[in-house]
Coordinates of C-alpha atoms and ligand atoms in Angstrom, one line a residue:
X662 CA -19.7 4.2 17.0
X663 CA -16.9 6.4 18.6
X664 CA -17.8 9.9 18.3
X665 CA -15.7 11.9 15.9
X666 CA -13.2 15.2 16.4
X667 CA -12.4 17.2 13.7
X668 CA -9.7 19.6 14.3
X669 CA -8.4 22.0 11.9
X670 CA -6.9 25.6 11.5
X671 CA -10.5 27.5 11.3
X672 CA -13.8 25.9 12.2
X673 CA -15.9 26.7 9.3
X674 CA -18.8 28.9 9.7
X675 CA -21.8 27.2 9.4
X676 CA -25.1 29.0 9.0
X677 CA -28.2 28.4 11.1
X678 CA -29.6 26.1 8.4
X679 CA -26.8 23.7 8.7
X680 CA -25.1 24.6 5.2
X681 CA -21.4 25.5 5.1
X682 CA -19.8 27.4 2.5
X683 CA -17.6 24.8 0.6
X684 CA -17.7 21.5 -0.3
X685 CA -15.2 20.2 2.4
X686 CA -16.9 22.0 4.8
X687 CA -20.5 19.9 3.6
X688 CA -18.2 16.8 3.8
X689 CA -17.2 16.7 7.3
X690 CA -19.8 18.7 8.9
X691 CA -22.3 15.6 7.6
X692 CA -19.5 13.2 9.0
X693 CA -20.2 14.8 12.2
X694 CA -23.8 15.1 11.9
X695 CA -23.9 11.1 11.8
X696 CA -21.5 10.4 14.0
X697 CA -22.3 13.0 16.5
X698 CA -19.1 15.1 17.5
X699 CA -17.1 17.9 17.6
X700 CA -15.6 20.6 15.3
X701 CA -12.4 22.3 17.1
X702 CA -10.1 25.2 16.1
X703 CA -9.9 28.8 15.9
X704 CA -12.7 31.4 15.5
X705 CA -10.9 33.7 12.6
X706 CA -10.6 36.1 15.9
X707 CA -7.5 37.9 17.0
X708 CA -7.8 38.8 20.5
X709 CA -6.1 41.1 23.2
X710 CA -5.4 37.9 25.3
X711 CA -5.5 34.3 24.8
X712 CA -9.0 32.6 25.9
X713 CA -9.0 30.4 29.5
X714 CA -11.0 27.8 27.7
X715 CA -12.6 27.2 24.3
X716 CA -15.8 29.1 23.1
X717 CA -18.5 26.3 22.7
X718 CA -21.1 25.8 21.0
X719 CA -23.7 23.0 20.5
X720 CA -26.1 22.7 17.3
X721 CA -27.8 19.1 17.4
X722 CA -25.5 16.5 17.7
X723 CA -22.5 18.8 17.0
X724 CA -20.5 20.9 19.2
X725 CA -18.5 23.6 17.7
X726 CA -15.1 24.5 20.2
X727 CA -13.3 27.7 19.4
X728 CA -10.8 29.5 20.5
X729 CA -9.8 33.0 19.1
X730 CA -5.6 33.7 18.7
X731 CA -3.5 36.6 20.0
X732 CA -2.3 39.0 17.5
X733 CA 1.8 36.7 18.2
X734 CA 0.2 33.9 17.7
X735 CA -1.6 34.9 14.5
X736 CA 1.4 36.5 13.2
X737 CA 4.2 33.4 14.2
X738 CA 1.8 30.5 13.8
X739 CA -0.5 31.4 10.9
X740 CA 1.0 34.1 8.6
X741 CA 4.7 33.1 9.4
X742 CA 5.5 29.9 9.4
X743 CA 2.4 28.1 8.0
X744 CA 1.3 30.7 5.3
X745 CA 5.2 32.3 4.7
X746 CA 7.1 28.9 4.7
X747 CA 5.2 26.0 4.7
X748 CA 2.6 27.1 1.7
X749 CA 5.3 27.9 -0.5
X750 CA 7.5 25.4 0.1
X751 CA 4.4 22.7 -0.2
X752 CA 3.9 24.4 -3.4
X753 CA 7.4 24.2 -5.1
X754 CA 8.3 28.2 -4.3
X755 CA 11.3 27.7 -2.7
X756 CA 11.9 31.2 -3.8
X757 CA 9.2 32.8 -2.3
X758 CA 9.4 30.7 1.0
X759 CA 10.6 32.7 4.0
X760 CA 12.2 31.2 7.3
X761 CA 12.4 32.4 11.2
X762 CA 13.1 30.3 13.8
X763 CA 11.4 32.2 16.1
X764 CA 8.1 32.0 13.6
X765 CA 8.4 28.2 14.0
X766 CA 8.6 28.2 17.9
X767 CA 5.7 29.8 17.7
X768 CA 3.9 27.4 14.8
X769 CA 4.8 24.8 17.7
X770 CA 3.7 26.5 20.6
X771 CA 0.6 26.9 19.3
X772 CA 0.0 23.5 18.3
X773 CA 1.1 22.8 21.8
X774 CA -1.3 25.3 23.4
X775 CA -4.6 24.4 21.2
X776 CA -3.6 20.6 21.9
X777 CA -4.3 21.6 25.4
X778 CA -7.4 23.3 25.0
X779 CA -8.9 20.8 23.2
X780 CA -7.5 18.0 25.9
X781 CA -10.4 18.7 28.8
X782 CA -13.0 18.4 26.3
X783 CA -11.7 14.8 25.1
X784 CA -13.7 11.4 25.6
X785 CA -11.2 7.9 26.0
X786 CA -13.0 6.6 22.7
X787 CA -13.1 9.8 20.6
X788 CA -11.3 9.6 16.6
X789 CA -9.5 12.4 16.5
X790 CA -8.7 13.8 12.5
X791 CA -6.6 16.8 12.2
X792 CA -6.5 18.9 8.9
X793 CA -4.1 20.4 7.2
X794 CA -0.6 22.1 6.9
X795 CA -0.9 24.5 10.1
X796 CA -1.4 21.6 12.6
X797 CA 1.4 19.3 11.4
X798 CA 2.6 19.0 15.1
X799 CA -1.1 18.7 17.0
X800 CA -1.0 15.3 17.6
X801 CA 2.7 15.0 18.6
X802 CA 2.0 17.9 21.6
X803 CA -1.5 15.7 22.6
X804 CA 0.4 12.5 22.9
X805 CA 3.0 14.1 25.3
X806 CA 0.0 14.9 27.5
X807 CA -0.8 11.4 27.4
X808 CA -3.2 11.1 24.6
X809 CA -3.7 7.9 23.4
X810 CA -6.9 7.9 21.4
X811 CA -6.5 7.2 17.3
X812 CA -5.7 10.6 15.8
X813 CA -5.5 10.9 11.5
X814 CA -4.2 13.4 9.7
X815 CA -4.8 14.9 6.3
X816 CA -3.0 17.0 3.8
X817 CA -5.1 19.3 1.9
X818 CA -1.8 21.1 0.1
X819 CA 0.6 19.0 -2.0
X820 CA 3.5 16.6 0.0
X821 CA 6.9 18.0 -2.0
X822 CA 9.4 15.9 -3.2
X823 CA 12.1 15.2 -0.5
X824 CA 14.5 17.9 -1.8
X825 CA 12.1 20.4 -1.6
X826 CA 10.9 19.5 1.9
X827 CA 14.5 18.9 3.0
X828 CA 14.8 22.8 2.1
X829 CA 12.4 23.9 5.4
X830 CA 14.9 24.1 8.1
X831 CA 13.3 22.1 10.9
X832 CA 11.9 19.1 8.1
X833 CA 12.9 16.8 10.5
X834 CA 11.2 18.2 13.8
X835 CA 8.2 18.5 11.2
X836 CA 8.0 14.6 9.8
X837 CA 8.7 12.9 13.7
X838 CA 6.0 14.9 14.2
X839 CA 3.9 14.0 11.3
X840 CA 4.7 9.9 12.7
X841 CA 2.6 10.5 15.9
X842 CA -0.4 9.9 13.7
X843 CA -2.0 6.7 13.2
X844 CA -2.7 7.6 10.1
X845 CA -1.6 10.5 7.1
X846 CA -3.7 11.0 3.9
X847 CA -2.5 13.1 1.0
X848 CA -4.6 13.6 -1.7
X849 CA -2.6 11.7 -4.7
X850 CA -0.4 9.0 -5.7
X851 CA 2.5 11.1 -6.5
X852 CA 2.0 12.8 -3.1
X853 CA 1.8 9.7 -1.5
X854 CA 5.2 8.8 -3.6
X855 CA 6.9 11.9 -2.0
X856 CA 6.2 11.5 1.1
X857 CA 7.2 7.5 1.0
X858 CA 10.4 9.0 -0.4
X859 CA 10.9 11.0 2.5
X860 CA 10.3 8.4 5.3
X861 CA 12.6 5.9 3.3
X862 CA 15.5 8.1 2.3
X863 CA 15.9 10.7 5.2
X864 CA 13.8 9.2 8.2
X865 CA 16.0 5.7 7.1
X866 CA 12.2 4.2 7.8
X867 CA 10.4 1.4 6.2
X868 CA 7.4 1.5 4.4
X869 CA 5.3 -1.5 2.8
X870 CA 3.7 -1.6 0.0
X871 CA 0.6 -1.6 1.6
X872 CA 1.3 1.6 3.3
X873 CA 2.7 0.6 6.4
X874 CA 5.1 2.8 7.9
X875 CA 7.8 2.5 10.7
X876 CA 10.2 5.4 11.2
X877 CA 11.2 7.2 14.0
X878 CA 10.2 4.2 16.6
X879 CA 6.3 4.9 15.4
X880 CA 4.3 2.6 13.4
X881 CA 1.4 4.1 11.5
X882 CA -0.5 4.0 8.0
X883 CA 0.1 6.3 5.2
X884 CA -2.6 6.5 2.0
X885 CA -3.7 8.5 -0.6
X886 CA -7.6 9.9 -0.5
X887 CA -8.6 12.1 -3.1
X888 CA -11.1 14.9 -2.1
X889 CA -14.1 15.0 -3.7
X890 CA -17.4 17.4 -4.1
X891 CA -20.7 16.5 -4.3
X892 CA -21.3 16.0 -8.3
X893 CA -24.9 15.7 -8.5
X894 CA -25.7 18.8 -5.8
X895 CA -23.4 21.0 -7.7
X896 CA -24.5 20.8 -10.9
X897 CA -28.6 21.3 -9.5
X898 CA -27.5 23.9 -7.9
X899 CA -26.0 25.3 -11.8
X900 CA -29.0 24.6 -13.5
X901 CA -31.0 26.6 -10.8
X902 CA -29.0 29.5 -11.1
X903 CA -29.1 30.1 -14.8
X904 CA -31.7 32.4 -14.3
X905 CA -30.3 34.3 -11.9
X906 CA -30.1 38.0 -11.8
X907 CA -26.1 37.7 -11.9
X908 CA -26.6 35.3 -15.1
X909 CA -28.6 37.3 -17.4
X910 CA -26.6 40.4 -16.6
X911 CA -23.9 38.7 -17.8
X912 CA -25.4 37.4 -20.6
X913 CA -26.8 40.7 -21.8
X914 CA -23.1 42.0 -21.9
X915 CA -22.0 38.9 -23.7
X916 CA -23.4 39.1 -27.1
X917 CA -23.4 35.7 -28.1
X918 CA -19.6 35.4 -27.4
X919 CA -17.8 32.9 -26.3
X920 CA -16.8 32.9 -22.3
X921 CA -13.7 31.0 -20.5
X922 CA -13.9 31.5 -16.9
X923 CA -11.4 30.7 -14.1
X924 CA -12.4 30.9 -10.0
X925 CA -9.0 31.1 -7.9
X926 CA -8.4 32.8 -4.3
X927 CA -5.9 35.2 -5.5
X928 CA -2.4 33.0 -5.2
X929 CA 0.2 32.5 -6.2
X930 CA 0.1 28.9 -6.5
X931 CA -2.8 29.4 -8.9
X932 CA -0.4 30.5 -11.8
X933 CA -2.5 33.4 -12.8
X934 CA -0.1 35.7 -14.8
X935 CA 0.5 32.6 -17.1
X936 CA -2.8 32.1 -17.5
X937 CA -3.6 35.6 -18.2
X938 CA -0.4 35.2 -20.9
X939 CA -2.1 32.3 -22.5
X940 CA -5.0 34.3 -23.3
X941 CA -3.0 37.0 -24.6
X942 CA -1.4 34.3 -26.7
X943 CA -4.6 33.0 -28.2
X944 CA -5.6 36.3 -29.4
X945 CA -2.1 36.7 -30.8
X946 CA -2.0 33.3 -32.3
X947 CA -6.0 33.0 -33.3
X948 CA -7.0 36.5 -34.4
X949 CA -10.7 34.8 -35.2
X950 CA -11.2 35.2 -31.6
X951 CA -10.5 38.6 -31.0
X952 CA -14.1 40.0 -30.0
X953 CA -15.4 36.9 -30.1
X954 CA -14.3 35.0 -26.7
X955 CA -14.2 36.9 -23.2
X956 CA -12.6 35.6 -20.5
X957 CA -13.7 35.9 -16.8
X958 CA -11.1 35.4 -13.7
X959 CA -12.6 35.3 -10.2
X960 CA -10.2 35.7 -8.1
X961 CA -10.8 37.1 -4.1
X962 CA -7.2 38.3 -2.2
X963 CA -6.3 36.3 0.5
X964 CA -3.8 36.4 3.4
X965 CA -3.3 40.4 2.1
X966 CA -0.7 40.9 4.6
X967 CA 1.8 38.9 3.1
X968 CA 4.2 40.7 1.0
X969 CA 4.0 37.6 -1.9
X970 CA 0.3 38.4 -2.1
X971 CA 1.1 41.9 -2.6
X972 CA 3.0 41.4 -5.4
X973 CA 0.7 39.2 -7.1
X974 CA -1.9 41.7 -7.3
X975 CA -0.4 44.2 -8.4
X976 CA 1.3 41.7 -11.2
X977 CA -2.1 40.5 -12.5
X978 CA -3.7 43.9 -12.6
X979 CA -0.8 45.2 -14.6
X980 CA -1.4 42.3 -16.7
X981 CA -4.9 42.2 -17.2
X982 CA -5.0 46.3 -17.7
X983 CA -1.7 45.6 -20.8
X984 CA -3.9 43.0 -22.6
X985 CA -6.9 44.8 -22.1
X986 CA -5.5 47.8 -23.5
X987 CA -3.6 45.7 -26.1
X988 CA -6.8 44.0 -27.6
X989 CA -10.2 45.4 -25.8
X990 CA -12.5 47.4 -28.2
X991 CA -15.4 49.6 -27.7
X992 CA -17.5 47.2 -26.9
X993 CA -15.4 44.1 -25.9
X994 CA -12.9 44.0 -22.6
X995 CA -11.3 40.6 -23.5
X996 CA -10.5 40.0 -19.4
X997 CA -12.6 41.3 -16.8
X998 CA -10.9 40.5 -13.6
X999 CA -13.2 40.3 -10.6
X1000 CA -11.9 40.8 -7.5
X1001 CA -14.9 39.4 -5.0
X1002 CA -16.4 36.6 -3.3
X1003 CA -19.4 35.4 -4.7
X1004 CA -22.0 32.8 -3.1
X1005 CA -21.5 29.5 -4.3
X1006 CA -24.6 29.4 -6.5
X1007 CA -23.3 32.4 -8.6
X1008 CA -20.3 30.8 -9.5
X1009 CA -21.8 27.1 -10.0
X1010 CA -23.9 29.1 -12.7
X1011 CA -21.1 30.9 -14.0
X1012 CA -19.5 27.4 -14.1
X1013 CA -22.2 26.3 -16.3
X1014 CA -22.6 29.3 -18.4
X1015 CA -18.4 28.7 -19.8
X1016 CA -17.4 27.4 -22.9
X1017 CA -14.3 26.4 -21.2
X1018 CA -13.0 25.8 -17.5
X1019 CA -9.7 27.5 -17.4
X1020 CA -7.9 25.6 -14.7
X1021 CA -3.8 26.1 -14.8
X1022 CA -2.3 26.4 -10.9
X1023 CA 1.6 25.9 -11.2
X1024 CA 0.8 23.5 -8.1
X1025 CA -2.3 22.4 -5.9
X1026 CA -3.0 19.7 -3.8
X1027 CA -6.2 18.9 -5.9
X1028 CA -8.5 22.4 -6.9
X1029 CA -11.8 21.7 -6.2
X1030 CA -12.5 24.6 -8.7
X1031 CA -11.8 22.0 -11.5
X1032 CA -14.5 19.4 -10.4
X1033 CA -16.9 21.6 -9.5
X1034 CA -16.3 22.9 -13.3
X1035 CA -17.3 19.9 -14.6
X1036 CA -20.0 19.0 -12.6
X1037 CA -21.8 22.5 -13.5
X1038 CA -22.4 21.5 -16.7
X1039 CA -25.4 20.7 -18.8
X1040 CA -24.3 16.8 -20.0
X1041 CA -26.4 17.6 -23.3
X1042 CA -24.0 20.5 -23.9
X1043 CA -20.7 20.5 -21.6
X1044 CA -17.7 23.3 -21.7
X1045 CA -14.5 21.8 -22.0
X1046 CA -11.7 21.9 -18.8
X1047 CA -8.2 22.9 -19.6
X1048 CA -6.6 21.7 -16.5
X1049 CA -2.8 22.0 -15.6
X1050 CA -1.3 18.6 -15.2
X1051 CA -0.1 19.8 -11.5
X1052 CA -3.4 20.1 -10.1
X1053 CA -3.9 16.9 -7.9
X1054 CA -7.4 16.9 -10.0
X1055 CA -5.3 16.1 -13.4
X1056 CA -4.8 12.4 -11.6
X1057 CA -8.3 12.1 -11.7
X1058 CA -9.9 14.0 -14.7
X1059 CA -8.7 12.8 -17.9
X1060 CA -11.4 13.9 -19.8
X1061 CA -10.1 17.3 -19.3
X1062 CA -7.0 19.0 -22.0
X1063 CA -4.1 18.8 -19.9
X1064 CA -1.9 21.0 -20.4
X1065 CA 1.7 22.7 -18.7
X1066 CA 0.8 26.1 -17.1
X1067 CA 4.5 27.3 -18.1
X1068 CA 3.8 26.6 -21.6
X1069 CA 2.4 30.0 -22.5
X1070 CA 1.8 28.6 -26.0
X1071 CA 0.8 25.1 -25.1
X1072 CA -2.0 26.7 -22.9
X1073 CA -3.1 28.8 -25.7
X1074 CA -3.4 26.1 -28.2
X1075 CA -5.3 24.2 -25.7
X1076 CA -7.5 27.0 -25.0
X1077 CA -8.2 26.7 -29.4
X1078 CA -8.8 23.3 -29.1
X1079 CA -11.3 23.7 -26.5
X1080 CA -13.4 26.7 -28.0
X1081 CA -13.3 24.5 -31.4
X1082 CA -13.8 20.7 -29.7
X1083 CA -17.3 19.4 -31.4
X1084 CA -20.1 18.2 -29.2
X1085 CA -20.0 14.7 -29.4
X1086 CA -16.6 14.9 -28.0
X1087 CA -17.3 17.0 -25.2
X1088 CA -20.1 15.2 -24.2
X1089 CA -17.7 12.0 -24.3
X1090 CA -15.3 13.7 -22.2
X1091 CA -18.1 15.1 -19.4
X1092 CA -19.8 11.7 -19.5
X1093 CA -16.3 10.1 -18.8
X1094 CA -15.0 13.1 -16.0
X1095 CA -18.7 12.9 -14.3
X1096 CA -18.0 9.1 -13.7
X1097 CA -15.1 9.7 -12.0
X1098 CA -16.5 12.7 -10.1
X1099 CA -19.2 10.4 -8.9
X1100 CA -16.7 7.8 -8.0
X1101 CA -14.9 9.7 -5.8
X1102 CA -17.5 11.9 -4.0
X1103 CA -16.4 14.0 -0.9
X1104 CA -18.2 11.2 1.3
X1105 CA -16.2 8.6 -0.1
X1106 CA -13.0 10.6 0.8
X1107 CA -14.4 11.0 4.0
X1108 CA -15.9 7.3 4.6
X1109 CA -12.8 5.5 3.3
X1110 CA -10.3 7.6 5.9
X1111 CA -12.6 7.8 8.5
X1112 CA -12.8 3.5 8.2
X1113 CA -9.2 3.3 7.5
X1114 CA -8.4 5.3 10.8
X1115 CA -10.8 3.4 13.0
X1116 CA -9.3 0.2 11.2
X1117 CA -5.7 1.1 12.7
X1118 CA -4.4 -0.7 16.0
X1119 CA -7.6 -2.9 15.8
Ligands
ADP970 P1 -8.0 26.4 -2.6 O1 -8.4 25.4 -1.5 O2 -6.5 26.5 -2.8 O3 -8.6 27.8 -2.4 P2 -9.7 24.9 -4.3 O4 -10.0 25.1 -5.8 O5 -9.4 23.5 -4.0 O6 -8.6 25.9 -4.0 O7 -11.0 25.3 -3.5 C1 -11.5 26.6 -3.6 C2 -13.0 26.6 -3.1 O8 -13.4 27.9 -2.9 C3 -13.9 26.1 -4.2 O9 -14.9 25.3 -3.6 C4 -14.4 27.3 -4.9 O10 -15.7 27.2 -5.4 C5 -14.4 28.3 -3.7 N1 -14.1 29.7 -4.2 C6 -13.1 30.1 -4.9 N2 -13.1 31.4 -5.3 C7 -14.3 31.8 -4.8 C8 -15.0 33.1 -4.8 N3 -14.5 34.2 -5.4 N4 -16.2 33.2 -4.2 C9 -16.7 32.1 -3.5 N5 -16.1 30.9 -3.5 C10 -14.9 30.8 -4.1

């Protein structure tokens, strides 16, 4: 079989025992593992000078090609245009989105100039699959070199509806782009709606119902592939936890109350001060839970140096210290509001120790945080997952209480239900959401676009 190329925007560090951190990472690296191949993209460095040539480095049948960026490129390519315009944009925060033409030059050039670092290392046969939202334009710069091999592409972050996207100033630069591909996954139907909606309405292209596109003199596919996790992994990896030094800390402090827990990089996509309303709302609403339920929020800060991200922190911990200060007693802090990475065993534990997964982005092209929730739990005794209907997951999990994350009240009546929601209904809901979960493993997102990109121009 032709060997396989995964690009994408960092090349996840994977430890000497062949484990990655997160469940995408597991995904592809096995992909490669099989196949034999080649991880490409950048090293998380920022150097003094572009490199001449990639860094490489082979571990079995596996080569890992990086190259680190210069401190322009980092700030044009990666916090400007893709983290300052296309993230927000992609996520419906048209108000938060910021635009410089000379940040998208550089979002381009930089496709360009990775295109042609990874061009010397490229075999006639090789499948190319690109990832994400910062390398829209990869496989438009390696087929002006000449570059004929199949190259997919796949959207981690939601496609916006065609007003939205029309809103980013070079949309159209973006989508001929996008129609070098052979083939572009998103992860849901309504994605996969949007983005036919784009290529009908303002590329004037057609698209079957199969999925066949032509639009801007390119013929390719376009399909929706849900991402996955590995169910059964995730939840062994709960139940070995739960005795844990983090675990009975925890426990000791608990008393017998009743936890909620939510595990977000600190965004703000992952409508956290809502969430953090909500709660304040069931207290309000449900004085019977005052003392009685604690609720955890995980939540690491990411891409720091962009002013959004500033304000978001500073919003939640004003939040989290009013409620706190309007509720907490002696010996109860209803929110403790962590700020930290933790390994991936901690939190699957912590996963399985919640009464309730509390799981309410405004948008998100699916939240893996949601199925890994489920699949934490013990099936003889499952939490219950409040999910916001605008996770991509919500397609998927409707064993979970869907629910509007800017309905503060909604939210906290859903959060009731849950804390209230008898066991053989839980269990009914878990045995119906682990099906799914099962169904649509991260190798079956992998296997079906990997064999529907090898299927193309056959
Ligand atoms: P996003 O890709 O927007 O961050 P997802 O929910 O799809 O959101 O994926 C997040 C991944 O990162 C999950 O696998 C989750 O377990 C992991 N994660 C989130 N927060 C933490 C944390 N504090 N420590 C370690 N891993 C985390």
């Amino acid at each position: 079989m032709s060997r396989l190329i995964i690009v994408s925007n960092r090349v996840a560090p994977i430890s000497e025992g062949g484990m990655a951190a997160g469940g995408l990472a597991v995904g592809v690296y096995d992909a490669l593992r099989e196949t034999g191949g080649m991880w490409f993209g950048w090293s998380g460095e920022v150097a003094s000078a572009a490199p001449a040539s990639p860094k490489i480095e082979e571990r079995g049948p596996v080569t890992f090609a990086t190259v680190s960026l210069t401190r322009r490129d980092y700030d044009q390519y990666y916090r400007g245009f893709s983290n300052d315009t296309l993230w927000p944009t992609f996520h419906y925060r048209s108000d938060l989105t910021h635009y410089d033409r000379h940040e998208f030059d550089g979002y381009q050039r930089v496709n360009a100039w990775l295109a042609h670092q990874l061009i010397p290392l490229l075999r006639p046969d090789d499948v190319i699959w690109v990832h994400d939202y910062h390398l829209i334009p990869f496989a438009e710069a390696l087929r002006q070199e000449g570059i004929t091999n199949r190259i997919g592409f796949f959207l981690h972050i939601p496609f916006p509806a065609s007003q939205v996207l029309v809103t980013v100033p070079p949309h159209d630069k973006l989508m001929r782009a996008l129609c070098c591909y052979d083939l572009v996954g998103v992860q849901t139907e309504p994605d996969l709606r949007a983005l036919r909606d784009y290529l009908e309405h303002e590329a004037h292209g057609t698209v079957s119902a199969d999925g066949r596109v032509d639009a801007y003199g390119r013929s390719l596919r376009i399909g929706a592939y849900p991402i996955g996790i590995y169910p059964d992994e995730l939840a062994a990896l709960a139940k070995e936890g739960q005795d844990g030094r983090h675990l009975k800390n925890l426990r000791q402090t608990m008393h017998e109350r009743r936890l909620i827990v939510s595990v977000d990089r600190l965004d703000y996509s992952k409508g956290l001060v809502e969430r953090f309303r909500a709660f304040e709302k069931l207290l309000e609403i449900s004085p019977n839970h005052r003392a009685q339920v604690s609720f955890i929020q995980v939540a690491p800060p990411t891409r720091s140096d962009i002013q959004s991200y500033q304000q978001i922190r500073l919003q939640l911990e004003a939040e989290s210290g009013r409620i706190n200060g309007r509720f907490a007693e002696m010996d109860w802090t209803p929110i403790r509001y962590l700020h930290r990475q933790y390994e991936r065993a901690v939190l699957a534990s912590l996963f399985r120790e919640a009464h309730v997964g509390y799981v309410t982005p405004l948008r998100d092209g699916m939240n893996l945080v949601a199925k890994e929730y489920v699949a934490a739990q013990d099936p003889e005794d499952p939490g219950v997952l409040v999910l916001s209907r605008f996770a991509g997951a919500a397609q998927e999990l409707d064993g979970a209480l869907i629910v509007n994350p800017i309905d503060v009240q909604g939210m906290a009546e859903a959060l009731d239900h849950a804390l209230g929601m008898p066991l053989d209904e839980r269990r009914a809901r878990h045995a119906r959401m682990m099906t799914v979960l099962r169904r649509n493993s991260v190798s079956v997102w992998r296997d079906s676009f990997l064999r529907d990109l090898r299927a193309v121009r056959q």
